[in-house]
Coordinates of C-alpha atoms and ligand atoms in Angstrom, one line a residue:
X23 CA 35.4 43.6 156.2
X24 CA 37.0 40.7 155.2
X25 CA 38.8 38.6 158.1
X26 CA 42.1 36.7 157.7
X27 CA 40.5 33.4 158.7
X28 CA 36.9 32.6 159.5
X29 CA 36.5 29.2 162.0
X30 CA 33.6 26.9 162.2
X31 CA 32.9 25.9 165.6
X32 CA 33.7 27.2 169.0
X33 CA 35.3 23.0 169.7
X34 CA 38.5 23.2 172.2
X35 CA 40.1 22.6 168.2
X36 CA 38.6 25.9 166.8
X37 CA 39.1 27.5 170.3
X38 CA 42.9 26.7 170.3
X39 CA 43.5 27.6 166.7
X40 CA 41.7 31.3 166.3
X41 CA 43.5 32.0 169.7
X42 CA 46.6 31.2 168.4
X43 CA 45.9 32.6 164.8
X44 CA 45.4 35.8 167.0
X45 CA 48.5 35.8 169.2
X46 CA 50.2 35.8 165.8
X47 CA 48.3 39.1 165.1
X48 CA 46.1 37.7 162.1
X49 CA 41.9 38.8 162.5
X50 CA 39.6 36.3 163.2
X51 CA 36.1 35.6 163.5
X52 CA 34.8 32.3 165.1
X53 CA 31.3 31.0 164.0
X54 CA 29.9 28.9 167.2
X55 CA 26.0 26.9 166.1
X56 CA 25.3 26.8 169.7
X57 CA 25.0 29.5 172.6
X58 CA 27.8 27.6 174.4
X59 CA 31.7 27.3 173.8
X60 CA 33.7 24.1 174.0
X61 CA 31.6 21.7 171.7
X62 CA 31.7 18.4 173.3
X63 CA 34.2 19.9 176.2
X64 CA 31.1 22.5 177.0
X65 CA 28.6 22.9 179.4
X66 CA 24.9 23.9 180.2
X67 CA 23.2 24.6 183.2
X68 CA 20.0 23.3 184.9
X69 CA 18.0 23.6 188.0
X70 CA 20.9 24.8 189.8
X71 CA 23.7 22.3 187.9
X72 CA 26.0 23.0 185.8
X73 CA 26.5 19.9 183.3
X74 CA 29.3 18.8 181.2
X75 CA 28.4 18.0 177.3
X76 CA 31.2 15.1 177.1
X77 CA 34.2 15.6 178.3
X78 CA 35.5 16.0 182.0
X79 CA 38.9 15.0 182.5
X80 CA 41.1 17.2 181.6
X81 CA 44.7 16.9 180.5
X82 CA 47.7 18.3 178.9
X83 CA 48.1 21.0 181.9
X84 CA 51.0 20.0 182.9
X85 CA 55.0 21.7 182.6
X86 CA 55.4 21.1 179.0
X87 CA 51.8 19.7 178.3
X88 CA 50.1 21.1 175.4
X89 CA 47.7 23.4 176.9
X90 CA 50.1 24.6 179.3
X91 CA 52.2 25.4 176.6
X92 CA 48.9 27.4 174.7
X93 CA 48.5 29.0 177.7
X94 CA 51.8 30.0 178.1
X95 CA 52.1 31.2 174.2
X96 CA 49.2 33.3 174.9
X97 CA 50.3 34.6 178.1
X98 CA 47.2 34.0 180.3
X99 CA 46.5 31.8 183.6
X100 CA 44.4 28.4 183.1
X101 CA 41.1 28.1 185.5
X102 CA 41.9 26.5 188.8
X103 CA 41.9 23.2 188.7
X104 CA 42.8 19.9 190.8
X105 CA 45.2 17.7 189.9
X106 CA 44.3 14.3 190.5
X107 CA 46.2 11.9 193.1
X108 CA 44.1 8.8 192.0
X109 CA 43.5 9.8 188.3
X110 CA 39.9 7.3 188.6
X111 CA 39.2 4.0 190.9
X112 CA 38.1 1.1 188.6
X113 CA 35.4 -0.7 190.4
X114 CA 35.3 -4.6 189.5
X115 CA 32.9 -7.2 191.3
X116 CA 35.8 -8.8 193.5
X117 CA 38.0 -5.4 193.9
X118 CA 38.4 -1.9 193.2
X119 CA 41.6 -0.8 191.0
X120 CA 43.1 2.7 192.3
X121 CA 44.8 4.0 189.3
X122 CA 47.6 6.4 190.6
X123 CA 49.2 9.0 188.6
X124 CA 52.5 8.8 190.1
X125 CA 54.8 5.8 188.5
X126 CA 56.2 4.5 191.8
X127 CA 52.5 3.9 193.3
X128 CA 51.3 2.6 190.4
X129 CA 53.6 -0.2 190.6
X130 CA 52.8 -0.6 194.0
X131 CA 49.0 -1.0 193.2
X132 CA 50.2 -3.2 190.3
X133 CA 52.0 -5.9 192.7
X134 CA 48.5 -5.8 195.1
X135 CA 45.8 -6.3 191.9
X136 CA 48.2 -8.4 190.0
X137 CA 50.1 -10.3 192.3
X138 CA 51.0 -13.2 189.7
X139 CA 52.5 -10.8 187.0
X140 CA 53.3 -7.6 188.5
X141 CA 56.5 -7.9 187.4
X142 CA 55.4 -8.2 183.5
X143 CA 52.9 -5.6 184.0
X144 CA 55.2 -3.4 185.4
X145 CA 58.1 -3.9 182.3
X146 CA 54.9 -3.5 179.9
X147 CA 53.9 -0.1 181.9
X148 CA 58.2 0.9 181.4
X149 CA 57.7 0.5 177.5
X150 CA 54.4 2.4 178.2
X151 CA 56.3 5.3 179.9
X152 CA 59.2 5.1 177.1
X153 CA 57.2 5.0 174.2
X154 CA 54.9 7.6 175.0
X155 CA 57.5 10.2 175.5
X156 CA 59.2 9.2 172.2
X157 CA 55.8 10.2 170.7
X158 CA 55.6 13.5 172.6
X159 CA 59.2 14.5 171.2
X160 CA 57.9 13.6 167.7
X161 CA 54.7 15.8 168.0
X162 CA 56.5 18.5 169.7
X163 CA 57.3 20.3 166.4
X164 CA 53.5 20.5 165.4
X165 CA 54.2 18.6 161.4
X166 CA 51.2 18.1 159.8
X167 CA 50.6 14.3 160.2
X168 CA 49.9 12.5 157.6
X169 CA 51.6 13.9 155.6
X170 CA 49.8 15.3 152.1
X171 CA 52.2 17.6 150.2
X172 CA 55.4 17.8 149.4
X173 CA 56.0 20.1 151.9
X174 CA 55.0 18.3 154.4
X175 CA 57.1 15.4 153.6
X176 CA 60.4 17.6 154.0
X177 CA 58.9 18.9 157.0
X178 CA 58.8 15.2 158.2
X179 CA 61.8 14.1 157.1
X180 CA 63.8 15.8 159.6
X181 CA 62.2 14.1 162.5
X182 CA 63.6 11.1 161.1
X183 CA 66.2 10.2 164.0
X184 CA 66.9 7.9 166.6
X185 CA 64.2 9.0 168.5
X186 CA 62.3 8.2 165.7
X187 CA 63.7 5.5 164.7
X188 CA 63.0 3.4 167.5
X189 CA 59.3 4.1 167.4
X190 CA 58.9 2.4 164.1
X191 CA 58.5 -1.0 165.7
X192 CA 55.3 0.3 168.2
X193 CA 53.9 2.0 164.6
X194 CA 53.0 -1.7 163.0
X195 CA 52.0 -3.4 166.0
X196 CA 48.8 -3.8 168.0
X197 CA 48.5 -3.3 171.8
X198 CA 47.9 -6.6 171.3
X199 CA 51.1 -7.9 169.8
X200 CA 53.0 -6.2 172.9
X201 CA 51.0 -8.2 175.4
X202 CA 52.2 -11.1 173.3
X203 CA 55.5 -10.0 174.1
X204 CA 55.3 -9.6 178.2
X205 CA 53.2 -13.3 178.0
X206 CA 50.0 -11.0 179.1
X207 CA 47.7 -11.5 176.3
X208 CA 45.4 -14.1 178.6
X209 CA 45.5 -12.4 181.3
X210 CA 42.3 -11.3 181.6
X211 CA 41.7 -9.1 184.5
X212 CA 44.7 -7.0 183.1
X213 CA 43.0 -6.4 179.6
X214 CA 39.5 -5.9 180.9
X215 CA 41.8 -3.1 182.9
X216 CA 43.2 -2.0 180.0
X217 CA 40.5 -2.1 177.3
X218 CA 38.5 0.4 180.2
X219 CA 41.6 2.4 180.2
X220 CA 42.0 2.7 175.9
X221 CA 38.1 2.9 175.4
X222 CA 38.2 6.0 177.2
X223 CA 41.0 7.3 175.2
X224 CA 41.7 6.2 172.4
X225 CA 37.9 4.6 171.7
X226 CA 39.1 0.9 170.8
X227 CA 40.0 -2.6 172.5
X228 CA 43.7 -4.0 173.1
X229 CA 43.1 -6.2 169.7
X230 CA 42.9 -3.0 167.2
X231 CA 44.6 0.0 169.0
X232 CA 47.8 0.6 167.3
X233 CA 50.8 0.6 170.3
X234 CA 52.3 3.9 169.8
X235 CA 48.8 5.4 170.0
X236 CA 47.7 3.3 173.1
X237 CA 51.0 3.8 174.6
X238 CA 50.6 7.9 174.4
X239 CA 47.7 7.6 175.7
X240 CA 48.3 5.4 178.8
X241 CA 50.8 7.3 179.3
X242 CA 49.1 11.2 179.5
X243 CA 47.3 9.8 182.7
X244 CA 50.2 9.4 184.0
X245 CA 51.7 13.0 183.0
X246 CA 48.7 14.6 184.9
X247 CA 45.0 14.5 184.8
X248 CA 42.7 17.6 186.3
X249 CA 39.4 18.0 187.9
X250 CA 38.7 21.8 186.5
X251 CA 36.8 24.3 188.6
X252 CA 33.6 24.8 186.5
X253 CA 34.2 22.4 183.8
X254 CA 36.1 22.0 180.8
X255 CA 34.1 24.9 179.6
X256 CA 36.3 27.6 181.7
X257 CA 39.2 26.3 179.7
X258 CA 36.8 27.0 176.7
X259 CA 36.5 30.5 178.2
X260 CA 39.7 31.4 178.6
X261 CA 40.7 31.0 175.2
X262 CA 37.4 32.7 173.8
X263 CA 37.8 36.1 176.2
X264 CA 41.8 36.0 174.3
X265 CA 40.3 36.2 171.4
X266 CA 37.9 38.6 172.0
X267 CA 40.4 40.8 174.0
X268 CA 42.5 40.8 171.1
X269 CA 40.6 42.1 168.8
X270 CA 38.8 39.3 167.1
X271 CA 34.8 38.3 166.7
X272 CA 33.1 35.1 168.0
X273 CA 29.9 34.9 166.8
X274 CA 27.3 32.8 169.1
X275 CA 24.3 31.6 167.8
X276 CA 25.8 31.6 163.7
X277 CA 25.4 27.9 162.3
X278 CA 27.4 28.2 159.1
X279 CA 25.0 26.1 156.5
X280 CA 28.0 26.8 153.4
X281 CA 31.3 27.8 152.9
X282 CA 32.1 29.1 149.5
X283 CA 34.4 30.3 147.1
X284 CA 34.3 34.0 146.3
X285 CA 36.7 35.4 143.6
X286 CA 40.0 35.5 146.1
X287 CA 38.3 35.2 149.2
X288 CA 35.6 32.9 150.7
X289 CA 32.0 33.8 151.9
X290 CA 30.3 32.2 155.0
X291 CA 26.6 32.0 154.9
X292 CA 24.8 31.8 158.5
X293 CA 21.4 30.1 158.8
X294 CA 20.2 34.2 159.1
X295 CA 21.0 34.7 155.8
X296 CA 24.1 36.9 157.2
X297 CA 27.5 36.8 154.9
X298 CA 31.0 37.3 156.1
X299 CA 34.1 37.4 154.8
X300 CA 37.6 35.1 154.9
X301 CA 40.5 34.7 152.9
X302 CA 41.2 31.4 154.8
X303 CA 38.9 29.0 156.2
X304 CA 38.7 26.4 159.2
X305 CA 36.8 24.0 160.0
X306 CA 35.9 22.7 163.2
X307 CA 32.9 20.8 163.1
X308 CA 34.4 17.3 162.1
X309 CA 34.9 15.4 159.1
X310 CA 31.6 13.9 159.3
X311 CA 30.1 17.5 158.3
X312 CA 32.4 18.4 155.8
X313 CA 30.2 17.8 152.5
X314 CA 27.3 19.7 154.3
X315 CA 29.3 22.5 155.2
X316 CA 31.3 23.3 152.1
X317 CA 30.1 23.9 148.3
X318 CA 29.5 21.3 146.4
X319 CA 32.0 23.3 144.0
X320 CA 34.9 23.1 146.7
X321 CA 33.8 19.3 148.4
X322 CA 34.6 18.1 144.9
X323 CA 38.2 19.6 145.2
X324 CA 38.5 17.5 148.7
X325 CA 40.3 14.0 149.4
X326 CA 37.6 14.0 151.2
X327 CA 35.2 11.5 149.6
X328 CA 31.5 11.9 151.9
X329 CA 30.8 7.7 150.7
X330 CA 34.0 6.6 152.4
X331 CA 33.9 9.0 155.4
X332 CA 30.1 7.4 156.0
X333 CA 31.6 3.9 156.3
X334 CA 34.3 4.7 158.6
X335 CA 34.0 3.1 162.2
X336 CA 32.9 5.9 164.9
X337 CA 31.1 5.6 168.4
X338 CA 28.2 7.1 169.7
X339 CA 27.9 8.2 173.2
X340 CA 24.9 7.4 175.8
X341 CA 25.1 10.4 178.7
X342 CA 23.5 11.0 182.0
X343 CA 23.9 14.4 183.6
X344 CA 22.4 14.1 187.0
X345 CA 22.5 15.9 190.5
X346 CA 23.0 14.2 193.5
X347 CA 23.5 14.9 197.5
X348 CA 26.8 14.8 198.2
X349 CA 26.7 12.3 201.1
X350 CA 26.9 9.2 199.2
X351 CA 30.1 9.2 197.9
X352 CA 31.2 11.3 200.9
X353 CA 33.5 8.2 201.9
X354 CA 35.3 8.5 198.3
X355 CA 37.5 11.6 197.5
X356 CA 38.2 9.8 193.9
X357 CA 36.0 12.4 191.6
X358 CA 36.4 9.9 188.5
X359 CA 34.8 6.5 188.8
X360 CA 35.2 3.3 186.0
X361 CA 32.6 0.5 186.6
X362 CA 32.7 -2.8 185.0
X363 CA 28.9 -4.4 185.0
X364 CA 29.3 -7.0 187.0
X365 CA 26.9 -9.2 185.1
X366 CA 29.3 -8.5 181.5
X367 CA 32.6 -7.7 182.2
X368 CA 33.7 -7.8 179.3
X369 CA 31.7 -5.9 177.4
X370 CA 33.2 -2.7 176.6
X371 CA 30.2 -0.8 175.2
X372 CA 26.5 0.0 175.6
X373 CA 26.5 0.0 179.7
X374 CA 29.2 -2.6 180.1
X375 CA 31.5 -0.3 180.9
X376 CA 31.5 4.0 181.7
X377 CA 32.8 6.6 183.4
X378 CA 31.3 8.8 185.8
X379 CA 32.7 11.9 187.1
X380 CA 31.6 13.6 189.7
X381 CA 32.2 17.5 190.5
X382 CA 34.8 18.4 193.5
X383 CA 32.7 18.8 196.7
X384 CA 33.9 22.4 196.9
X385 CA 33.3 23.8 193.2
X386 CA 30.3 26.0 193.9
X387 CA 29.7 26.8 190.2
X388 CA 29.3 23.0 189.4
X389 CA 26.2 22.5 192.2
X390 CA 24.8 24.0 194.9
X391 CA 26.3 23.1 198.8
X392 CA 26.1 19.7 199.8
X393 CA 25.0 18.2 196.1
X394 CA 27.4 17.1 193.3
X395 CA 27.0 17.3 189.8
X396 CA 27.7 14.0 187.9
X397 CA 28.4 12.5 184.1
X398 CA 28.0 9.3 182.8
X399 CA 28.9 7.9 180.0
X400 CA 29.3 4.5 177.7
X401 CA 30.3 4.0 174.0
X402 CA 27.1 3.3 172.5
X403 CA 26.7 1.8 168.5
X404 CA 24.9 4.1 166.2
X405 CA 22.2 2.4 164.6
X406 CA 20.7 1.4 167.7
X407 CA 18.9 5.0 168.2
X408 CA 17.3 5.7 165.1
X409 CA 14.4 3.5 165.1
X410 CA 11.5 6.3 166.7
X411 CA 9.3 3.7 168.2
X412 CA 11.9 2.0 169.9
X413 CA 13.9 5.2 171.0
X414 CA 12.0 6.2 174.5
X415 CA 12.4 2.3 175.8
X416 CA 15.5 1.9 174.8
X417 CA 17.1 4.9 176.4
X418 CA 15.0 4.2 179.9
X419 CA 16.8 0.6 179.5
X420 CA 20.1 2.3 179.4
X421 CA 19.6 4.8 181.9
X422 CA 18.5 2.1 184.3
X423 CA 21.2 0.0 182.9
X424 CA 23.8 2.4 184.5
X425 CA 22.5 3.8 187.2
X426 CA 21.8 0.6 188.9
X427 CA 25.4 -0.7 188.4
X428 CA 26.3 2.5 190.4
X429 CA 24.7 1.9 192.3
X430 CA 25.5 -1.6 193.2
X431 CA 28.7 -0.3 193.7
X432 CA 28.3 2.8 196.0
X433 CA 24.5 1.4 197.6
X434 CA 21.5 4.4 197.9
X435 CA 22.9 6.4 194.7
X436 CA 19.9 6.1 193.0
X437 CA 18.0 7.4 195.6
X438 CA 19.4 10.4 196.3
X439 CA 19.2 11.8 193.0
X440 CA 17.2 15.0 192.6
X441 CA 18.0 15.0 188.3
X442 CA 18.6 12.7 186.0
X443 CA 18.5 13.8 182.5
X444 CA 19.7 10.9 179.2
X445 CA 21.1 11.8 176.0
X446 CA 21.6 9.6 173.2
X447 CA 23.0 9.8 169.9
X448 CA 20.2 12.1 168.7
X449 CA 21.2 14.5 171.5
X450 CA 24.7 15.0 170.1
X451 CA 23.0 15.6 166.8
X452 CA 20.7 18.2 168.1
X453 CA 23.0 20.0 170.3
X454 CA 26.5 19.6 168.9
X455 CA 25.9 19.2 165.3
X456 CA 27.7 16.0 165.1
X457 CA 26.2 14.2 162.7
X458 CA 24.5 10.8 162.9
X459 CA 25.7 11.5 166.6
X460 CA 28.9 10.2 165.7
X461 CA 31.7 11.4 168.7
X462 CA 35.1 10.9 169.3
X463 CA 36.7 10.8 166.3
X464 CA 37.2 7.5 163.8
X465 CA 37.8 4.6 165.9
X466 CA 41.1 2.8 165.6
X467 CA 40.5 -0.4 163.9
X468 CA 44.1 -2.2 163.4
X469 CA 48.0 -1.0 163.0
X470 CA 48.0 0.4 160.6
X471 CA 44.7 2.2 160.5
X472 CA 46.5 5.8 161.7
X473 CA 47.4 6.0 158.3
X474 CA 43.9 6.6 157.2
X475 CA 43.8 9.8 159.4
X476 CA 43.1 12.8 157.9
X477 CA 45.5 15.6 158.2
X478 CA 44.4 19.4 158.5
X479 CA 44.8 19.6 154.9
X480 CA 41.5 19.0 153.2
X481 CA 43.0 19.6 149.8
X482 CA 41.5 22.6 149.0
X483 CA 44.1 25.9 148.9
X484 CA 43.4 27.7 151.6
X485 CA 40.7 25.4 153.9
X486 CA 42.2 23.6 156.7
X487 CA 40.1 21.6 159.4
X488 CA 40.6 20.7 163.2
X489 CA 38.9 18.7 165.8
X490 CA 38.6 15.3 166.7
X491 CA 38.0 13.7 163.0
X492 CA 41.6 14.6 162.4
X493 CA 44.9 13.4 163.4
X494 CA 45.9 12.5 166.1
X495 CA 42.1 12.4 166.9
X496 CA 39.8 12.7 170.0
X497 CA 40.7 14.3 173.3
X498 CA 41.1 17.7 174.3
X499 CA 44.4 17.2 174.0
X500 CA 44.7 15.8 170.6
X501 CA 42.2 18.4 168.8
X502 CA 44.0 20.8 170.7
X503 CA 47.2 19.7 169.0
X504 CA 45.1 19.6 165.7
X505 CA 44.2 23.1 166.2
X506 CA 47.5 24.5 167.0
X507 CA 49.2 22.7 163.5
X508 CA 46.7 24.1 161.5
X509 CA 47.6 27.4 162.9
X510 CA 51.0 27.1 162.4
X511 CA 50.4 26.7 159.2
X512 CA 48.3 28.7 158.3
X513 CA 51.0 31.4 159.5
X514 CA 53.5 29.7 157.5
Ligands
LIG618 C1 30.8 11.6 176.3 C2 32.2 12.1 176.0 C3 33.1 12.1 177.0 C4 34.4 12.6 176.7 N1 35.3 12.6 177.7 C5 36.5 13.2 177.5 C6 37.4 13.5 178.6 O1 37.1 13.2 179.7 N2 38.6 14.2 178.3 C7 38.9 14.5 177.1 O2 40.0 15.1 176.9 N3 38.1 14.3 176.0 C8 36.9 13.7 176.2 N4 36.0 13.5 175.2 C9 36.5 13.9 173.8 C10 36.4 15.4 173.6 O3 35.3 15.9 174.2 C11 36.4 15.7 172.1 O4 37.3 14.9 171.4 C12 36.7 17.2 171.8 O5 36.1 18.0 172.8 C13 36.2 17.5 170.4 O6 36.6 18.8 170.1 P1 36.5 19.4 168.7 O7 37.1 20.7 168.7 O8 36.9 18.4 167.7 O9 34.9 19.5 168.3 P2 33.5 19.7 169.1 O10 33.7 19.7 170.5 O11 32.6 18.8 168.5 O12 33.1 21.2 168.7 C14 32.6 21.5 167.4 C15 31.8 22.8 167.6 O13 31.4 23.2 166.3 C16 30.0 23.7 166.4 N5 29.4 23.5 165.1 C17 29.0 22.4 164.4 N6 28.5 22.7 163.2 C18 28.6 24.0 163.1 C19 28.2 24.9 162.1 N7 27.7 24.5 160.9 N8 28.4 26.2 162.3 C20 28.9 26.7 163.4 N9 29.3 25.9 164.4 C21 29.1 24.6 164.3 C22 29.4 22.8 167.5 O14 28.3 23.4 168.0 C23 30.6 22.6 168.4 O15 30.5 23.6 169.4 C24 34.7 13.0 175.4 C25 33.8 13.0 174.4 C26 32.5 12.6 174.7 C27 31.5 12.7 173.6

């Protein structure tokens, strides 16, 4: 048989995308690498664990959020989840930051952290809260972004209006050049705050995150973050059992080694020397794979050049999954923790500063009673974990690195964990087919670098791609969004 559209990788991008490919009554078939769904937003399990691959927080649940709106498209329910009071609490040497989702208690715990310019920070957090929706009523409409054909340039043009408009000013400026503007660009408590805050979304520093990007992201906190019963990956599940219950195939366990052009249609070959069918193609397994997954015939029809897409700036990510009893943070009920090394504050990578997460004491399929299943993890550079005989010590270094900063925050951690288990830039590799271990998408790098995105467009007729390589980038939110464009057009 030959399917409508065949998707490579079961990512929350691919995930959204066949699902709503489907709702539109078009016959899919999803080709997942791995035995698990939701990519870097998946899971495995372990000695009684269940562990997250990357991402934990979700977002974009909320009344008019983007996955509420999937879900509502598709007319089925969302896992349980918790939404979060105290989105995380920043722990500092001299004081811990409790960032609030709601906008009137945030500016309360503004005026006690920054007592000498709460009021600045609290006009910068207005223009934060303005902005942000301006960009949410620009991306409402799904246009591909940047645009690449004509087509997409007259689809653009009518979003051209006041709203619009007034964003220009926050599209050639840095994070930066607004702190300029509230007389907050020394403050430096506030951007050590803030660069924890943008490194975990947007994967870059106050200097090169363009504003209307930071901004949206500051912003979705705000809108509603979630604690999800069982991980990320029951979102994942959802949206897979729709597909399935519609009609359509996922295929587990079918690495796609090439894509190809076959007279009309196009022919995926699987690592088991299996063929199937497509007239149109997605991919989902990011940028960096694109040459390795597609002909050589069709990568040479791409604006996708593999030379340039090597050079571009992208993170790696150090993790540790572990299992701990539940006693030690029994005087916390804040599930997501930031920690600033005390030693480097201001480092932003390698250890200096992460996230933890830390299951809700009462979701049973995350860890058994009484034990909590955690994630850590830091921006780490890429070239650091390719050198073999330094790999084993350098990863131990790390691991302690972390875990002892935890636990100089929240005293006996380290010894009540029953499982620790690393993963470096060569785990991402071996598990989730990124390559080089490269995560997260391209990392901003200036203003104006969101006009080097790629679109879903790879320039070939007919093969789109998704995921966190492509506009508007990482998140669950924003390959979400990238999935559900390419969709749309695809349906066009
Ligand atoms: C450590 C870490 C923490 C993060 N934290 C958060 C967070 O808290 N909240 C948040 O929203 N986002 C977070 N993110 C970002 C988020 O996880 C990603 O941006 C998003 O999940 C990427 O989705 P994707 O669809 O682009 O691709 P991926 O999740 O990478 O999925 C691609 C899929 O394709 C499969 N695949 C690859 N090659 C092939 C092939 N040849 N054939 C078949 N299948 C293939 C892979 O196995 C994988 O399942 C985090 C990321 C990391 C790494």
């Amino acid at each position: 048989m030959i399917y409508d559209v065949g998707v490579v990788g079961a990512g929350f991008g691919g995930l959204a995308a066949a699902a709503s490919l489907a709702e539109k009554g078009m016959k899919v078939a999803v080709f997942e690498a791995s035995n698990e769904l939701g990519g870097s937003a998946g899971k495995f399990e372990r000695n009684g664990y269940r562990f997250q691959s990357g991402a934990t927080l979700g977002m974009g649940f909320e009344e008019g959020g983007i996955l509420r709106k999937l879900f509502d498209q598709l007319k089925i329910d969302p896992p349980d989840m918790t939404l979060l009071d105290t989105i995380m609490d920043i722990h500092m040497p001299d004081r811990t930051i409790h960032y609030y989702r709601e906008r009137s208690r945030w500016y309360e715990e503004i005026q006690r952290i920054f007592p000498d310019q709460s009021s600045a920070i609290q006009s910068f957090y207005d223009e934060v809260y303005k902005v942000g929706a301006m960009v949410d009523r620009l991306t409402e409409d799904l246009p591909v972004f940047p645009p690449r054909t004509i087509k997409d340039m007259t689809r653009v043009v009518p979003l051209i209006n006041k709203n619009s408009l007034q964003l220009l000013p926050f599209m050639n400026q840095t994070i930066e050049d607004r702190l300029k503007k509230y007389g907050l660009h020394n403050h430096r408590l506030f951007r050590v705050f803030l660069n924890g805050e943008l490194m975990d979304s947007v994967q870059t520093s106050v200097e090169y995150c363009p504003a209307f990007l930071g901004y949206a992201a500051l912003q979705t906190f705000h809108k509603g973050a979630y604690a999800v019963h069982g991980s990320l990956a029951s979102v994942a599940e959802r949206l897979a059992s729709f597909i399935k219950d519609s009609g359509n195939d996922i295929y587990m366990r079918h690495p796609i080694h090439k894509v190809e052009k076959s007279g009309r249609h196009f022919e995926f070959h699987t690592k088991r020397d299996q063929v199937f069918r497509a007239q149109k193609v997605l991919l989902n397994n990011s940028v960096h794979n694109f040459h390795d997954t597609v002909s050589d015939e069709l990568g040479e029809q791409s604006y996708i050049q593999s030379l340039k897409e090597e050079k571009r700036d992208t993170w790696g990510a150090f993790i540790i999954h572990g299992g701990v009893d539940g006693t030690v943070f029994e005087e916390s009920e804040v599930l997501y923790h930031q920690f600033i090394d005390p030693d480097h504050p201001d480092e932003l990578h390698n250890g200096g500063q992460f996230l933890m997460s830390l299951s809700h004491p009462e979701d049973l399929k995350m860890a058994p009673y009484g034990k909590r299943s955690l994630t850590i993890s830091t921006h780490t550079s890429l070239s650091n974990w390719w050198n073999s005989d330094q790999y084993e010590a350098d990863k131990e270094h790390m691991k302690n690195r972390l875990l002892n900063t935890v636990d100089f925050y929240f005293p006996g951690f380290e010894e009540k964990l029953d499982i620790v288990l690393p993963g470096t830039p060569v785990t991402f590799q071996k598990w989730l087919r990124r390559k080089g271990g490269k995560v997260g998408g391209y990392t901003p790098t200036g203003k104006y670098s969101w006009l080097n995105s790629y679109s879903i467009r790879t320039g070939i007729p007919d093969v789109y791609q998704c995921g966190d390589t492509v506009f508007p980038g990482a998140g669950t939110l924003g390959v979400t969004l990238s999935g559900m464009t390419a969709a749309k057009e695809m349906t066009r």
